[in-house]
Coordinates of C-alpha atoms and ligand atoms in Angstrom, one line a residue:
M15 CA 27.9 24.1 5.1
A16 CA 29.8 24.0 1.8
E17 CA 30.7 20.3 2.6
Q18 CA 27.0 19.6 3.2
T19 CA 25.8 21.1 -0.1
K20 CA 28.6 19.2 -2.0
K21 CA 27.1 15.9 -0.8
I22 CA 23.8 16.6 -2.4
T23 CA 25.0 15.8 -5.9
S24 CA 27.9 13.6 -6.9
N25 CA 30.5 14.7 -9.5
E26 CA 28.6 13.8 -12.6
G27 CA 25.3 14.5 -11.1
F28 CA 23.3 11.7 -9.5
P29 CA 21.1 13.6 -7.1
F30 CA 21.4 12.2 -3.6
I31 CA 18.2 11.3 -1.8
S32 CA 17.4 10.2 1.7
L33 CA 17.8 6.5 2.3
H34 CA 14.5 4.6 2.8
F35 CA 15.3 2.2 5.6
D36 CA 13.0 0.3 7.8
H37 CA 14.8 0.6 11.1
Q38 CA 13.8 -2.4 13.3
P39 CA 14.7 -3.1 16.9
I40 CA 17.5 -5.6 17.4
K41 CA 15.1 -8.3 18.8
K42 CA 13.2 -8.2 15.5
V43 CA 16.5 -8.2 13.6
L44 CA 17.6 -11.4 15.4
E45 CA 14.2 -13.0 14.7
A46 CA 14.4 -12.1 11.0
S47 CA 18.0 -13.4 10.8
N48 CA 17.0 -16.8 12.2
K49 CA 13.9 -17.0 10.1
F50 CA 15.8 -16.2 6.9
L51 CA 18.5 -18.7 7.9
H52 CA 15.9 -21.5 8.3
E53 CA 14.4 -20.6 5.0
M54 CA 17.7 -20.7 3.2
E55 CA 18.8 -23.9 4.9
L56 CA 16.0 -25.6 3.0
R57 CA 17.4 -24.5 -0.4
R58 CA 18.7 -27.4 -2.4
S59 CA 20.1 -27.8 -5.9
V60 CA 17.4 -29.7 -7.8
R61 CA 18.1 -31.9 -10.8
H62 CA 14.6 -33.4 -11.3
F63 CA 12.0 -30.9 -12.4
S64 CA 8.3 -30.9 -12.9
D65 CA 7.2 -29.6 -16.3
K66 CA 4.4 -27.6 -14.6
E67 CA 4.2 -24.2 -16.3
I68 CA 5.3 -21.0 -14.5
P69 CA 3.9 -17.7 -15.7
K70 CA 6.3 -15.3 -17.4
E71 CA 5.4 -12.7 -14.8
V72 CA 7.1 -14.8 -12.1
I73 CA 10.3 -15.0 -14.0
E74 CA 10.2 -11.3 -14.7
G75 CA 10.0 -10.6 -11.0
L76 CA 12.9 -12.9 -10.2
I77 CA 15.1 -11.3 -12.8
K78 CA 14.2 -7.8 -11.6
T79 CA 15.1 -9.0 -8.1
A80 CA 18.5 -10.3 -9.3
S81 CA 19.1 -7.0 -11.1
T82 CA 18.9 -5.1 -7.7
A83 CA 22.3 -6.6 -6.9
P84 CA 25.2 -4.2 -6.4
S85 CA 27.7 -3.9 -9.2
G86 CA 31.1 -2.2 -10.0
A87 CA 30.4 1.5 -10.6
N88 CA 26.7 0.5 -10.9
K89 CA 27.3 -0.8 -14.4
Q90 CA 24.9 -3.7 -13.9
P91 CA 26.9 -5.8 -16.3
W92 CA 24.5 -8.6 -16.8
T93 CA 21.9 -9.9 -19.3
F94 CA 19.4 -12.6 -18.2
V95 CA 18.0 -14.6 -21.1
A96 CA 14.9 -16.5 -20.1
I97 CA 13.8 -19.4 -22.3
S98 CA 10.5 -21.2 -22.3
N99 CA 10.5 -22.1 -26.0
P100 CA 10.7 -26.0 -26.2
A101 CA 12.7 -26.0 -29.5
I102 CA 15.4 -23.7 -28.0
K103 CA 15.5 -25.7 -24.8
A104 CA 15.9 -28.9 -26.9
K105 CA 18.8 -27.2 -28.7
I106 CA 20.5 -26.2 -25.5
R107 CA 20.0 -29.7 -24.0
A108 CA 21.6 -31.3 -27.1
A109 CA 24.6 -28.9 -27.1
A110 CA 25.1 -29.1 -23.3
E111 CA 25.0 -32.9 -23.3
Q112 CA 27.6 -33.0 -26.0
E113 CA 29.9 -30.9 -23.9
E114 CA 29.1 -32.8 -20.7
R115 CA 29.6 -36.1 -22.3
E116 CA 33.1 -34.9 -23.4
F117 CA 33.7 -33.7 -19.9
Y118 CA 32.7 -36.9 -18.1
E119 CA 34.3 -39.2 -20.6
N120 CA 37.5 -37.2 -21.4
R121 CA 38.1 -33.8 -20.0
A122 CA 37.5 -34.3 -16.3
T123 CA 40.5 -35.3 -14.1
E124 CA 40.2 -38.5 -12.0
E125 CA 40.1 -36.3 -8.9
W126 CA 37.2 -34.2 -10.3
L127 CA 35.2 -37.3 -11.2
S128 CA 35.8 -38.9 -7.8
D129 CA 34.6 -35.6 -6.1
L130 CA 31.5 -35.7 -8.2
A131 CA 30.8 -39.4 -7.8
P132 CA 29.0 -39.0 -4.4
L133 CA 26.6 -36.5 -6.0
G134 CA 25.6 -38.9 -8.7
T135 CA 25.9 -36.4 -11.6
D136 CA 26.5 -37.5 -15.2
W137 CA 26.3 -36.1 -18.7
S138 CA 22.6 -36.6 -19.2
K139 CA 20.7 -33.3 -18.5
P140 CA 16.9 -34.0 -19.1
F141 CA 16.1 -31.0 -16.8
L142 CA 17.2 -28.7 -19.6
E143 CA 14.0 -29.7 -21.4
T144 CA 11.7 -30.5 -18.5
A145 CA 12.0 -27.3 -16.5
P146 CA 9.5 -24.8 -17.8
W147 CA 12.2 -22.0 -17.9
L148 CA 15.9 -21.8 -18.3
I149 CA 17.6 -18.6 -17.3
V150 CA 21.0 -18.1 -18.9
V151 CA 23.0 -15.3 -17.2
F152 CA 25.5 -13.5 -19.4
K153 CA 28.2 -11.3 -18.1
Q154 CA 29.0 -8.1 -20.1
A155 CA 32.8 -8.0 -20.3
Y156 CA 32.4 -4.5 -21.7
N157 CA 29.7 -2.3 -23.2
Q158 CA 29.4 -1.8 -26.9
L159 CA 27.1 1.0 -28.1
E160 CA 27.5 1.2 -31.9
E161 CA 31.2 2.2 -32.3
T162 CA 31.8 3.1 -28.7
K163 CA 33.2 0.7 -26.2
S164 CA 33.0 1.4 -22.4
K165 CA 34.4 -0.5 -19.5
N166 CA 32.7 -2.5 -16.8
Y167 CA 34.3 -3.2 -13.4
Y168 CA 34.4 -6.3 -11.1
V169 CA 32.3 -8.1 -13.7
Q170 CA 32.8 -11.5 -12.2
E171 CA 32.0 -10.4 -8.7
S172 CA 29.0 -8.3 -9.8
V173 CA 27.4 -11.1 -11.9
G174 CA 28.2 -13.6 -9.2
I175 CA 26.3 -11.5 -6.6
A176 CA 23.4 -11.1 -9.0
C177 CA 23.2 -14.8 -9.4
G178 CA 23.2 -15.2 -5.7
F179 CA 20.3 -12.9 -5.4
L180 CA 18.5 -14.8 -8.2
I181 CA 19.1 -18.2 -6.5
A182 CA 17.9 -16.9 -3.2
A183 CA 14.8 -15.3 -4.8
I184 CA 13.9 -18.5 -6.7
H185 CA 14.0 -20.4 -3.4
Q186 CA 12.1 -17.6 -1.5
V187 CA 9.2 -17.6 -3.9
G188 CA 8.8 -21.4 -3.6
L189 CA 10.5 -22.6 -6.8
A190 CA 13.7 -24.6 -7.3
T191 CA 16.9 -24.2 -9.4
L192 CA 20.3 -25.6 -10.1
T193 CA 23.5 -23.8 -10.9
H194 CA 24.4 -25.6 -14.1
T195 CA 27.8 -24.8 -15.7
P196 CA 28.4 -26.9 -18.8
S197 CA 31.9 -26.2 -19.9
P198 CA 32.7 -24.6 -22.3
M199 CA 29.5 -22.7 -22.6
N200 CA 30.1 -20.9 -26.0
F201 CA 27.2 -22.8 -27.5
L202 CA 24.9 -20.6 -25.5
T203 CA 26.2 -17.5 -27.2
E204 CA 25.5 -19.0 -30.6
I205 CA 22.1 -20.6 -29.8
L206 CA 20.8 -17.4 -28.0
E207 CA 22.5 -15.1 -30.6
R208 CA 24.2 -12.9 -28.0
P209 CA 26.6 -10.1 -29.0
S210 CA 30.3 -10.6 -28.6
N211 CA 30.7 -8.4 -25.5
E212 CA 28.6 -10.9 -23.6
K213 CA 29.9 -14.2 -22.2
P214 CA 27.7 -17.0 -20.7
F215 CA 28.2 -17.1 -16.9
L216 CA 25.6 -19.5 -15.5
L217 CA 22.6 -21.5 -16.6
L218 CA 19.7 -21.9 -14.2
P219 CA 16.7 -24.2 -14.8
V220 CA 13.7 -22.8 -12.9
G221 CA 10.5 -24.7 -11.9
Y222 CA 8.9 -26.9 -9.3
P223 CA 10.8 -30.0 -8.3
A224 CA 9.4 -33.2 -9.7
N225 CA 7.2 -35.1 -7.2
E226 CA 9.7 -37.9 -7.1
C227 CA 12.7 -35.5 -6.8
I228 CA 15.5 -36.8 -4.7
V229 CA 18.6 -34.9 -3.5
P230 CA 21.9 -36.2 -1.9
D231 CA 21.8 -36.0 1.9
I232 CA 24.7 -33.5 2.3
A233 CA 25.5 -31.3 5.2
R234 CA 26.7 -27.7 5.4
K235 CA 29.9 -26.8 7.2
E236 CA 29.5 -25.7 10.8
L237 CA 29.8 -22.0 11.6
D238 CA 33.3 -22.4 13.1
E239 CA 34.5 -24.1 10.0
V240 CA 33.5 -21.2 7.7
S241 CA 34.1 -18.2 9.9
V242 CA 36.6 -16.4 12.1
F243 CA 35.5 -13.7 14.5
I244 CA 38.2 -11.2 15.6
Ligands
IYR12 N1 29.2 -29.3 -15.2 C1 29.0 -30.7 -15.0 C2 30.0 -31.2 -13.9 C3 29.8 -30.7 -12.5 C4 30.8 -30.0 -11.9 C5 30.7 -29.6 -10.6 I1 32.2 -28.6 -9.8 C6 29.5 -29.8 -9.9 O1 29.4 -29.4 -8.6 C7 28.5 -30.5 -10.5 C8 28.6 -30.9 -11.8 C9 27.6 -31.1 -14.7 O2 26.8 -30.2 -14.6 O3 27.2 -32.2 -14.5

């Protein structure tokens, strides 16, 4: 009994509540698993965007979904900066293209360039201006509240998972995105005026694909190439 009462509150006091869980029979679980797989199989990284507007409310919902991700000690160490302002998008494009040009012309190894060649990517990133929204995800290396610093845990894993949720949500609602990682990304801290405890993690343009959008005809690895069952 003592054990039972102990479980009602944790050490520092979150009350514990009953889990809301929609318990489905396994036949339904299997159907849902296949349906979700087929939906996710259609997700593609898109580099040609339409400029068709997307209401802010949609982006807010997507960010809230991403923010349901699990995180180390529930610290939720992420900031999503959503940009629709054309002048800021233009600044980001100019700075990203400068880094990308340096990457493609000087920094990238021969091996890296030959791995990218089949995908047809290059330094030019018009989608940074065409897409109606850019979401820049920042990871919070630590928290800074006035003079007080506090730690975050598993920041890389937590923010990576939140980005996975975000990418899945964008696809699920009928929009497209791309995981864009200009390197280095410090220019995003400056342009977006983020505090020093935050570091840029990923840049995601969000919108409809352009009508004339094309994607490379790539395949996913087979189940037996990506899994081991024991
Ligand atoms: N950041 C560059 C290069 C690039 C790197 C990888 I690894 C990719 O999968 C794709 C691109 C760019 O965005 O073009």
